[in-house]
Coordinates of C-alpha atoms and ligand atoms in Angstrom, one line a residue:
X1096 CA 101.5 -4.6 123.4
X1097 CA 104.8 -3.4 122.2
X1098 CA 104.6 0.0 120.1
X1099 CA 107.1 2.0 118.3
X1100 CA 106.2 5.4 117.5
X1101 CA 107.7 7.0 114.4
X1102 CA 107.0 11.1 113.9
X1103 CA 109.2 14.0 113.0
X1104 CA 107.8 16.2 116.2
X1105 CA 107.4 14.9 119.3
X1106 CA 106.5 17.5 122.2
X1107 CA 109.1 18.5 124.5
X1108 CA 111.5 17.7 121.8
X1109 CA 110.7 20.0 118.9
X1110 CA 107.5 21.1 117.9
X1111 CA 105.8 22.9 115.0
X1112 CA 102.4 22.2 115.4
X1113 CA 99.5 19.1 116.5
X1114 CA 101.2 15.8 115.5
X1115 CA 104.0 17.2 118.1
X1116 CA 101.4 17.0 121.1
X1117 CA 99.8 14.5 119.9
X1118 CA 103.5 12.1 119.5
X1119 CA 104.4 13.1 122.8
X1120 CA 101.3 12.8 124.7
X1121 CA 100.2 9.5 123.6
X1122 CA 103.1 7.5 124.5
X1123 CA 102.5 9.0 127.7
X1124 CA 98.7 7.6 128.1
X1125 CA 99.5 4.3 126.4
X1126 CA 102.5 3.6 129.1
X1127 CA 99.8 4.4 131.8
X1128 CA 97.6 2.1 130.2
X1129 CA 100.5 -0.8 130.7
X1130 CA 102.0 -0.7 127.3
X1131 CA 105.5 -1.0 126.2
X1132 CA 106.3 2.1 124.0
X1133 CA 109.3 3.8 122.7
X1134 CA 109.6 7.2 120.0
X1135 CA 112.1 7.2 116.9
X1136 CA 112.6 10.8 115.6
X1137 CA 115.0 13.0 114.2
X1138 CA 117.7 14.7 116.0
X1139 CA 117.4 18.3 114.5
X1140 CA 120.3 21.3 116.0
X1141 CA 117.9 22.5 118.6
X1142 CA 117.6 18.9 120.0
X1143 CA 121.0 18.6 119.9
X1144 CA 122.0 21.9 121.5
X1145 CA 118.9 21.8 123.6
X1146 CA 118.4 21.4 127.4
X1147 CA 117.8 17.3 127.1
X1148 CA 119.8 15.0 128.4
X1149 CA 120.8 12.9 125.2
X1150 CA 123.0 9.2 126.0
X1151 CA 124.6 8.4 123.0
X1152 CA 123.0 4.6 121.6
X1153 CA 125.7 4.0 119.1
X1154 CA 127.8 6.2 116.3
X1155 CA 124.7 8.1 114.6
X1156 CA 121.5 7.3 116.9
X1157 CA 121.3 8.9 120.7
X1158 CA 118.7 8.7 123.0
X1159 CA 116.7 10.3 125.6
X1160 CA 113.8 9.1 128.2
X1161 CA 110.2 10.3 129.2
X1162 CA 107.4 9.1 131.6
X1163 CA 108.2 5.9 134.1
X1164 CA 110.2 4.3 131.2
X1165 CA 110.1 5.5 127.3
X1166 CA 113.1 5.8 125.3
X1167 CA 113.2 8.3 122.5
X1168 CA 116.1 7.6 119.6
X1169 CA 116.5 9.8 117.4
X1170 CA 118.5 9.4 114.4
X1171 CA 121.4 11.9 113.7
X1172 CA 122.5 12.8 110.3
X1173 CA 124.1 16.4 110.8
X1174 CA 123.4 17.4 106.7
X1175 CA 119.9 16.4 106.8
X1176 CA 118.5 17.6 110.7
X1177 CA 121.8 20.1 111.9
X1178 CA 119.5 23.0 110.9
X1179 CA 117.4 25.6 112.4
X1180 CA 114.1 24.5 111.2
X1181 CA 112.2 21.3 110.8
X1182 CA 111.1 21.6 107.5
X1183 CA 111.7 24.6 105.5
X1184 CA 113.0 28.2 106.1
X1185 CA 111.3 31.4 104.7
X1186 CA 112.8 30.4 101.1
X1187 CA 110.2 27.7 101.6
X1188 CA 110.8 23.9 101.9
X1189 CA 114.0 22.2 102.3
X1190 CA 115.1 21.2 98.4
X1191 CA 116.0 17.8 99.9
X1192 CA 112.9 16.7 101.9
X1193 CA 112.5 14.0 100.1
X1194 CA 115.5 12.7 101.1
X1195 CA 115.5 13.6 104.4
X1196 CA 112.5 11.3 105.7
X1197 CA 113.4 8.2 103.6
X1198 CA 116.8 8.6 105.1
X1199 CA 115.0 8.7 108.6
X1200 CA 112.7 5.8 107.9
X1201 CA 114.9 3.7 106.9
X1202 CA 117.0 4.5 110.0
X1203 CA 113.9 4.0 111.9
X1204 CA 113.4 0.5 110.6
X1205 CA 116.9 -0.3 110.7
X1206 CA 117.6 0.8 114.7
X1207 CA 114.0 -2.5 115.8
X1208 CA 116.3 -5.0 114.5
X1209 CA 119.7 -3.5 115.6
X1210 CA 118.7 -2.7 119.6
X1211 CA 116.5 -5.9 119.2
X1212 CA 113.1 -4.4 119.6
X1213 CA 110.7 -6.6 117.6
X1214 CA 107.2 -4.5 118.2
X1215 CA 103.7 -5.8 117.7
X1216 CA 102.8 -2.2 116.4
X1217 CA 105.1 0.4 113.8
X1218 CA 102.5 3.5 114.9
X1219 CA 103.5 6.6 112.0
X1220 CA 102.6 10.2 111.8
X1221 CA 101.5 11.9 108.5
X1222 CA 103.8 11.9 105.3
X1223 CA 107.3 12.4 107.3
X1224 CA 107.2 8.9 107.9
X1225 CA 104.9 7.2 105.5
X1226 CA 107.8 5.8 103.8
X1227 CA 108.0 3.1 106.7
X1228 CA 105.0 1.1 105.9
X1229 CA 106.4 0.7 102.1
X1230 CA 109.7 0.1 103.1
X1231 CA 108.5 -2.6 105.7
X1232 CA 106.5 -4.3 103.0
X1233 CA 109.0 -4.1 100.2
X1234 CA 112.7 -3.4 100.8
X1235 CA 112.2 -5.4 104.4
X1236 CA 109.5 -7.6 103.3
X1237 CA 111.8 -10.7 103.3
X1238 CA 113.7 -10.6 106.6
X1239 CA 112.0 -12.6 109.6
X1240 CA 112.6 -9.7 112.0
X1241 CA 110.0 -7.8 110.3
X1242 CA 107.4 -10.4 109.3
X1243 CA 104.7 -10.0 112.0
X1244 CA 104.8 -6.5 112.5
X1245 CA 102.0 -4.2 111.5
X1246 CA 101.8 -0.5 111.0
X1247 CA 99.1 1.8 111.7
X1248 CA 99.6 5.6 109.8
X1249 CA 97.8 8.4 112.1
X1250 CA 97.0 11.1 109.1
X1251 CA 97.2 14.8 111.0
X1252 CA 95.8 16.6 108.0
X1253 CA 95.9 15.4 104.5
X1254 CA 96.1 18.9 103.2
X1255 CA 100.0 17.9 103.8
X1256 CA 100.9 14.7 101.7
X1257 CA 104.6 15.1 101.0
X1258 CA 104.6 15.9 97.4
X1259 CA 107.8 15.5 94.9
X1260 CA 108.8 15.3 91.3
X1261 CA 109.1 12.2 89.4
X1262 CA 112.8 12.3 89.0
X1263 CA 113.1 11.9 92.8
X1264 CA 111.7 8.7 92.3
X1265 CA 115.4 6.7 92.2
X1266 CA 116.0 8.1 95.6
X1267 CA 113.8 6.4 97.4
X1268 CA 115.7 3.1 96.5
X1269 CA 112.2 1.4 95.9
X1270 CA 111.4 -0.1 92.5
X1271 CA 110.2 1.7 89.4
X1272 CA 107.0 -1.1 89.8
X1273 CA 105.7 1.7 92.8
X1274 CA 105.4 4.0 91.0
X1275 CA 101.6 3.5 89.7
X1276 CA 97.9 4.7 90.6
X1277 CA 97.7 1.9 93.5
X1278 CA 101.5 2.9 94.8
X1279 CA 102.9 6.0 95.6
X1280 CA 102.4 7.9 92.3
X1281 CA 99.5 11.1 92.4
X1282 CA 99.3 13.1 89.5
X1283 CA 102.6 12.2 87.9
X1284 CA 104.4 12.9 91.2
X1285 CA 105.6 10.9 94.2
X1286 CA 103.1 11.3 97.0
X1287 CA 104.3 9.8 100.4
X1288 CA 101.4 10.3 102.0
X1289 CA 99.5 8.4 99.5
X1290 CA 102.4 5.4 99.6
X1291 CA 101.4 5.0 103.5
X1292 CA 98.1 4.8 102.7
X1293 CA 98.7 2.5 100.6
X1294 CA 101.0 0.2 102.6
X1295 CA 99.9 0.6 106.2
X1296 CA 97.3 -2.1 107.5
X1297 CA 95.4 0.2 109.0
X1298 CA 95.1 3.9 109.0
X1299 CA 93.3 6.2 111.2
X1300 CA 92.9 10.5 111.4
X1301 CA 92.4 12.3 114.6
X1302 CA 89.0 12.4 115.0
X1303 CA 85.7 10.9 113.9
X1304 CA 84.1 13.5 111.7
X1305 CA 86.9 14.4 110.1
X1306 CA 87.4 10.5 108.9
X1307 CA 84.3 11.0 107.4
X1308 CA 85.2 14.0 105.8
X1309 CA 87.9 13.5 104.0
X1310 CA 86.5 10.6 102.0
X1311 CA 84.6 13.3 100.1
X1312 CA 85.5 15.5 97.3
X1313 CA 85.6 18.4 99.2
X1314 CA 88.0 17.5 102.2
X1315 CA 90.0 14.7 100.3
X1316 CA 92.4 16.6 98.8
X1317 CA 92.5 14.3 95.7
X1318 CA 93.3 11.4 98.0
X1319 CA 89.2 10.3 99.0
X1320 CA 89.5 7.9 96.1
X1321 CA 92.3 6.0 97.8
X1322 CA 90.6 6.4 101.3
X1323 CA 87.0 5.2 99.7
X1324 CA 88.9 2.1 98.5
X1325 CA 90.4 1.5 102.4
X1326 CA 87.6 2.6 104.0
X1327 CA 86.8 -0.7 106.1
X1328 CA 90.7 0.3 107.1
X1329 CA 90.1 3.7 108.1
X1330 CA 89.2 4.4 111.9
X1331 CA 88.7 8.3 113.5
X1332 CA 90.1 8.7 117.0
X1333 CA 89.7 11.9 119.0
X1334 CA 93.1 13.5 119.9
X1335 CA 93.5 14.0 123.6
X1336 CA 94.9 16.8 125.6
X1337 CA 98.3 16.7 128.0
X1338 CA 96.2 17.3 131.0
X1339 CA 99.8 17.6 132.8
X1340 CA 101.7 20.2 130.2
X1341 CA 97.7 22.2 130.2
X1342 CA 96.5 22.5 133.3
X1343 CA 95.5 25.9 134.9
X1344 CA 95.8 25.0 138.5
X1345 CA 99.9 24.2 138.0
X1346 CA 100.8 26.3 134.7
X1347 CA 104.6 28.2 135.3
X1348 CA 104.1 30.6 132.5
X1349 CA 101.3 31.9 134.0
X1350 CA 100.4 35.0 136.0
X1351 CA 98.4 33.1 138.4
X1352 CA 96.6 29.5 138.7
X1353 CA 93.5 29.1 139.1
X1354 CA 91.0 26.1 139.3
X1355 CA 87.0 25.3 138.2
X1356 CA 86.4 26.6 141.8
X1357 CA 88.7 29.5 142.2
X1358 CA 88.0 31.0 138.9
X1359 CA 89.2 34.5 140.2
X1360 CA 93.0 34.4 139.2
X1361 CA 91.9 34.2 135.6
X1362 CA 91.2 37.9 136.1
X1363 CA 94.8 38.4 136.8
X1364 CA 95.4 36.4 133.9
X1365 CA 93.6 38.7 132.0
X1366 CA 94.8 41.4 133.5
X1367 CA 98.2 40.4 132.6
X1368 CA 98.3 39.5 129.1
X1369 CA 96.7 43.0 128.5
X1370 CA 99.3 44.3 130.3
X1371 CA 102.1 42.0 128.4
X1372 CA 100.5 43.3 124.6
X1373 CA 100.0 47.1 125.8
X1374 CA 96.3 47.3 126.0
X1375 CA 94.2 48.6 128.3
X1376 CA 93.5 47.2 131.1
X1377 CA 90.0 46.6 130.7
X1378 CA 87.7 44.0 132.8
X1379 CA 84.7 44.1 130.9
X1380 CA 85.5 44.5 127.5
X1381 CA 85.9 40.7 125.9
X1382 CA 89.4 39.6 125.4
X1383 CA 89.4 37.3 122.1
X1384 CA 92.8 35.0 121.6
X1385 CA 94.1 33.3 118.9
X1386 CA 97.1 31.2 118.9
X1387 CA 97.4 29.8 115.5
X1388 CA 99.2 29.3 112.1
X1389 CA 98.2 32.4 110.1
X1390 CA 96.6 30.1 107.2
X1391 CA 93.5 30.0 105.2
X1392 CA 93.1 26.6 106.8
X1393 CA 92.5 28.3 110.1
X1394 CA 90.1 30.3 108.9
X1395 CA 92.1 33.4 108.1
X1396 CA 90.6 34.2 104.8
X1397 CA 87.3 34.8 106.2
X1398 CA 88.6 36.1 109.2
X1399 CA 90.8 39.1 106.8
X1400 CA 87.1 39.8 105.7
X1401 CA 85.7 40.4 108.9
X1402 CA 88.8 42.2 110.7
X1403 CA 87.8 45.8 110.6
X1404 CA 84.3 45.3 111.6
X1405 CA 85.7 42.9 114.7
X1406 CA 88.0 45.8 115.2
X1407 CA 85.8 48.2 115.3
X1408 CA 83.5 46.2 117.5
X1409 CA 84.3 46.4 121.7
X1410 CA 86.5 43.8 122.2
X1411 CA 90.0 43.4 122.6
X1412 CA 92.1 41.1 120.2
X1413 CA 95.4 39.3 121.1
X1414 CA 97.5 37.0 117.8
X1415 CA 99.8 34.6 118.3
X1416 CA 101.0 32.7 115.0
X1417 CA 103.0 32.9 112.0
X1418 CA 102.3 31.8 108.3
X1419 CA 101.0 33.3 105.3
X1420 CA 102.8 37.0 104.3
X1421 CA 99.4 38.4 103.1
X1422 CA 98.4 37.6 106.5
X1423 CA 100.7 39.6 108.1
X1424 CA 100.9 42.4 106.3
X1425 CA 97.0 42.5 106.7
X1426 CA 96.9 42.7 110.6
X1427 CA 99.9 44.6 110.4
X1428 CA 97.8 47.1 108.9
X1429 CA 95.0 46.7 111.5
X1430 CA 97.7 47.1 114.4
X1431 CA 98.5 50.4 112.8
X1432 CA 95.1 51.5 112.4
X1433 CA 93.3 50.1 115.7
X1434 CA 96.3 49.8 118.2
X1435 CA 94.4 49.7 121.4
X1436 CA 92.1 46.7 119.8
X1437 CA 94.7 44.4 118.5
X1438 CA 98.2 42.9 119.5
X1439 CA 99.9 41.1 117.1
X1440 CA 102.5 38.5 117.8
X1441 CA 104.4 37.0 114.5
X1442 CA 106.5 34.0 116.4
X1443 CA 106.1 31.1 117.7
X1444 CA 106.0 31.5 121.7
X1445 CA 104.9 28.7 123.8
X1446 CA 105.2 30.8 126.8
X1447 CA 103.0 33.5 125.2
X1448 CA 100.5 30.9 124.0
X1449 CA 99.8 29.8 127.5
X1450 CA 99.1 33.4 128.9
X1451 CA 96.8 33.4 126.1
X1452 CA 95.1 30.2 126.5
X1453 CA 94.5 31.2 130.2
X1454 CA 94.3 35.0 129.9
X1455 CA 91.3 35.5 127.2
X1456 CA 87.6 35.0 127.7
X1457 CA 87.0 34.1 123.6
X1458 CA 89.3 31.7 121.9
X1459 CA 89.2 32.6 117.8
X1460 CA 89.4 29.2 115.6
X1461 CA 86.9 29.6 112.5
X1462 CA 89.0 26.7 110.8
X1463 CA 88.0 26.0 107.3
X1464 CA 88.4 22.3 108.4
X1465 CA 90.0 20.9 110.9
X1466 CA 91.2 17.3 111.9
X1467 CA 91.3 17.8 115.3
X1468 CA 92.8 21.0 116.6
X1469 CA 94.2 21.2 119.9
X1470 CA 93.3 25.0 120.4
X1471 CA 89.9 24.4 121.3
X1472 CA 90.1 21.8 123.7
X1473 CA 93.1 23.9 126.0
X1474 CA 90.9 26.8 125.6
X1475 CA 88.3 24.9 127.3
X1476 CA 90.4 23.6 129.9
X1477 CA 91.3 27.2 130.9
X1478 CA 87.8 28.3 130.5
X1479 CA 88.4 30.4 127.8
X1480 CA 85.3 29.8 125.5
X1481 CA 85.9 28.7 122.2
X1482 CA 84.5 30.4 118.9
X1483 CA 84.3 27.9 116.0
X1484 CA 83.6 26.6 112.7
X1485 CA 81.6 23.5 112.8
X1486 CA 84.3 21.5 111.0
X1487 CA 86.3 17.9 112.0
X1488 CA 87.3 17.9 115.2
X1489 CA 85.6 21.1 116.2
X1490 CA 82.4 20.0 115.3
X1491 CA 83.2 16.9 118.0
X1492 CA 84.2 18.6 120.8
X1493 CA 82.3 22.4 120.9
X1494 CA 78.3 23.1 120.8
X1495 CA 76.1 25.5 121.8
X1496 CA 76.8 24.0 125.3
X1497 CA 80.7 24.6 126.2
X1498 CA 81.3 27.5 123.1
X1499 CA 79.8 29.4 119.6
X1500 CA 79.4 27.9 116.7
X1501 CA 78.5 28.8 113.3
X1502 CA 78.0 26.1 110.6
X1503 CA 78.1 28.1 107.3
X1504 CA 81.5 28.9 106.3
X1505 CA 81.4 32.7 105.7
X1506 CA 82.8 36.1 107.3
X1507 CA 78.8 36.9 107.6
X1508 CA 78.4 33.7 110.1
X1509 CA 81.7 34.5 111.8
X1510 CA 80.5 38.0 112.7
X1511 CA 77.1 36.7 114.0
X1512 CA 79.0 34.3 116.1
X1513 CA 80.8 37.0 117.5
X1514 CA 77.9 39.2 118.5
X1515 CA 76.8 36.0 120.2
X1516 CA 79.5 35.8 121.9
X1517 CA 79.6 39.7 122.7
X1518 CA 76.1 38.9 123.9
X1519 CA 76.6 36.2 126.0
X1520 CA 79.8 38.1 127.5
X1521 CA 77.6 41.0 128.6
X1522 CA 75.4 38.9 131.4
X1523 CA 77.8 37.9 134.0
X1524 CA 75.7 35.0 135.4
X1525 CA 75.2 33.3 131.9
X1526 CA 78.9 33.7 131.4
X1527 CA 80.3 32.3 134.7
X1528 CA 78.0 28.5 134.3
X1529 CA 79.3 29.1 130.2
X1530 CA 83.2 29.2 132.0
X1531 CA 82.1 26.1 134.2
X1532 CA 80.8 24.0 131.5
X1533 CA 83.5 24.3 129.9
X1534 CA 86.2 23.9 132.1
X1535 CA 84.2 20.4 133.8
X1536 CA 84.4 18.9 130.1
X1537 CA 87.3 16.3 129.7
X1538 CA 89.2 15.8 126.9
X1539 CA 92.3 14.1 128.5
X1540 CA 94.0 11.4 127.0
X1541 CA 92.8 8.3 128.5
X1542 CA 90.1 7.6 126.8
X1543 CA 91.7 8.0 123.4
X1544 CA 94.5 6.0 124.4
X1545 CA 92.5 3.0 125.3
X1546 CA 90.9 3.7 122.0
X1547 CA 94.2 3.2 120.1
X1548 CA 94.7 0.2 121.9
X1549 CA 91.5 -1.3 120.6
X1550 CA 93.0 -0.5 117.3
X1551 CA 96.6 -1.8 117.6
X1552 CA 94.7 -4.9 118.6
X1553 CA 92.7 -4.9 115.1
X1554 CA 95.5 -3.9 113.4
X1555 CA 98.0 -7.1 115.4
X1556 CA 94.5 -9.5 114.2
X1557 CA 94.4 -8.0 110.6
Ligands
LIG502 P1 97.9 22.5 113.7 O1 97.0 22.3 112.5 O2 98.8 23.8 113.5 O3 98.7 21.3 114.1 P2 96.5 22.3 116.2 O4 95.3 23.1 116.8 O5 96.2 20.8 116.0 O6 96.9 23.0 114.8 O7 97.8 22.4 117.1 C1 98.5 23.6 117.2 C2 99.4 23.5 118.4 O8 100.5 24.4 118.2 C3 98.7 24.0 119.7 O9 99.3 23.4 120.8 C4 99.0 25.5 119.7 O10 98.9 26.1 120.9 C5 100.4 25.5 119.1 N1 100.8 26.7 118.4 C6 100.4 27.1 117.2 N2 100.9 28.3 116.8 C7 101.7 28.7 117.9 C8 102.6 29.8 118.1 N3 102.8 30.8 117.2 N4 103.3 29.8 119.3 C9 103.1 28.8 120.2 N5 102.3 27.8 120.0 C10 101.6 27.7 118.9

């Protein structure tokens, strides 16, 4: 099968969150699974000026390789991508977004035909580049090259559907006919989102609960109408994990490596990061991480409920994560207040996340909901024991068995979780076969990837 895979982030390129692991590692496990596969993305600046070694394809379009033998283009348009961030800036979103990713899906679309790759499978991410399935079937619709492809559109989180006003519409270059209930309009605005759900032949989230999920009111964020109507179209696929880029036994950021077997140098790791965020160097107090976006998605508004009773419980508390300003000027506050509890890290550090990942005995994630999440499942793969909301993807991948898990969403629940946890911390034996169990699960990505397959093959019959 020959698959083209169309995101804005794509891990080791640029990366601001899940759909980047996710666009990076699955090439990966479909190319060891024998298929043909190459990435179209954006060039942003720190691609550009970054460490890759980019061959230039033709005038706006370079390239790049990864694995045995997968070329990543990415399309260069130094107004739209030449800046420092991917999206937005602290102002908030880029004015021109809109633009932006019509611009790259066209491009996209454009660069099968003109290096002559005709693909059984257009494979999109999330909003960025949900214009491609309605550009395929409308402004492309009548040119051979295109006729027997199919698109499939992966949705990340449909909290995020690429919302703009009306009088963007002309932009687009599609017809004025789009613009209705069962096309790309939502509420009076252009959702992109929506068009790609519209368009795509089949469409698919991250993990089985979660597909279920958001065809209700409660998850559907005013799009479970449009996913009830598709719903013979709509498949849920568990995200895998890079078991390469995650893997305790080889790690380089690291203090030291360690293995299901020789479980000691998480100790140092410990040991370490305590070190690294100035607390004390305690062995038996429980070292809680979190690595996340400071949002109420992730659980954060329950979580600034419970903070000063966690704080003044005995545990230690290391953040990594940026987001909402309430947020931070909240456990800025608590830093203040409890500075030998708490370490707070506003940035985004990959380096840091990995000492966290491998250096805590508690990973935090009491997401409201959650797709997939990727936090969880490296946790468990660095036996670090993960603390969660039963939601989406957590409620598919942590029980009773490998973590905690509470499954009404409130800071009361949270804080019982957490004395379970504290509990369950105190007796060494019970921990230890808790660390074990959860570093013997396996959420690689072979399994998914052969999943995918079976639905690039639905999608080719379709
Ligand atoms: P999201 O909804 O943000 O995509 P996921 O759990 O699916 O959440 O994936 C988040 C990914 O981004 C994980 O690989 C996590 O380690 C990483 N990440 C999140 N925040 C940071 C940060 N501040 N620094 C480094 N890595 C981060």
């Amino acid at each position: 099968m020959k698959v083209v895979m169309c995101a804005s982030e794509v891990v080791p390129f640029a990366k601001t969150g899940g759909l980047a692991d996710v666009a990076g590692a699955l090439p990966l496990a479909l190319e060891k699974e024998g298929q043909e596969v190459i990435i179209i993305m954006p060039c942003y600046k720190m691609i550009r000026n970054g460490k890759f070694d980019l061959k230039k394809v033709k005038e706006d379009v370079s390239s790049a390789s990864i694995g045995k033998n997968i070329k990543v283009y990415f399309i260069e348009n130094d107004a739209y991508f030449g800046r420092d961030f991917l999206y937005g800036d602290k102002t908030g979103d880029y004015k021109d977004n809109l633009e932006r990713f019509s611009y790259f899906s066209k491009k996209a679309l454009d660069l099968l035909k003109e290096i002559n790759f005709k693909p059984d499978i257009i494979h999109v991410h999330d909003w960025q580049a949900s214009l491609i399935p309605v550009y395929l079937k409308t402004l492309y619709k009548d040119d051979v090259f295109y006729k027997s492809i199919r698109t499939i559109l992966t949705i990340h989180n449909i909290g995020y559907q690429g919302l703009f006003a009306k009088e963007e519409f002309p932009k687009l270059g599609l017809d004025w006919s789009l613009f209705t209930m069962e096309g790309l309009e939502f509420y009076d605005k252009i959702n992109l989102l929506k068009g790609g759900m519209e368009f795509s032949d089949l469409i698919n989230t991250v993990s089985p609960t979660y597909s279920k999920e958001i065809q209700t009111k409660e998850f559907g964020f005013g799009l479970d109408g449009v996913l009830a109507k598709r719903s013979n179209a709509l498949f849920g696929i568990l995200n895998g994990l890079d078991y390469d880029i995650w893997n305790p036994e080889t790690d380089k950021f690291i203090a030291k490596n360690f293995s299901v077997d020789s479980a000691e140098g998480k100790t140092k790791d410990k040991e370490d990061l305590q070190k690294l965020c100035g607390l004390p160097l305690k062995k038996d107090v429980p070292l809680f991480g979190i690595v996340s976006r400071l949002a109420e998605q992730k659980g954060f508004d329950i979580l600034a409920e419970a903070i000063e009773k966690i704080c003044k419980s005995d545990l230690q508390l290391v953040i990594l994560g940026t987001g909402d300003l309430k947020y931070h000027i909240l456990l800025e506050g608590m830093v203040k207040k409890y500075p030998r509890v708490i370490s707070l890290n506003l940035k985004f550090d990959d380096a840091l996340a990995h000492k966290i990942y491998a250096g805590s005995d508690i990973f935090l994630m009491p997401s409201k909901y959650e797709p997939c999440g990727l936090g969880q499942l490296i946790s468990l793969r660095y036996g670090t024991i993960p603390l969660v909301f039963k939601t989406g993807g957590l409620a598919d991948t942590v029980n009773e068995k490998n973590g905690f898990v509470f499954s009404k969403y409130s800071k009361a629940e949270l804080l019982k979780a957490i004395n379970r946890s504290l509990k369950a911390f105190s007796v060494n034996k019970t921990w230890k076969a808790l660390v074990e169990r959860a570093m013997q699960d396996d959420f690689s990505w072979g399994e998914s990837a052969r999943e995918y397959i079976k639905l690039y093959a639905k999608a080719k019959a379709a």
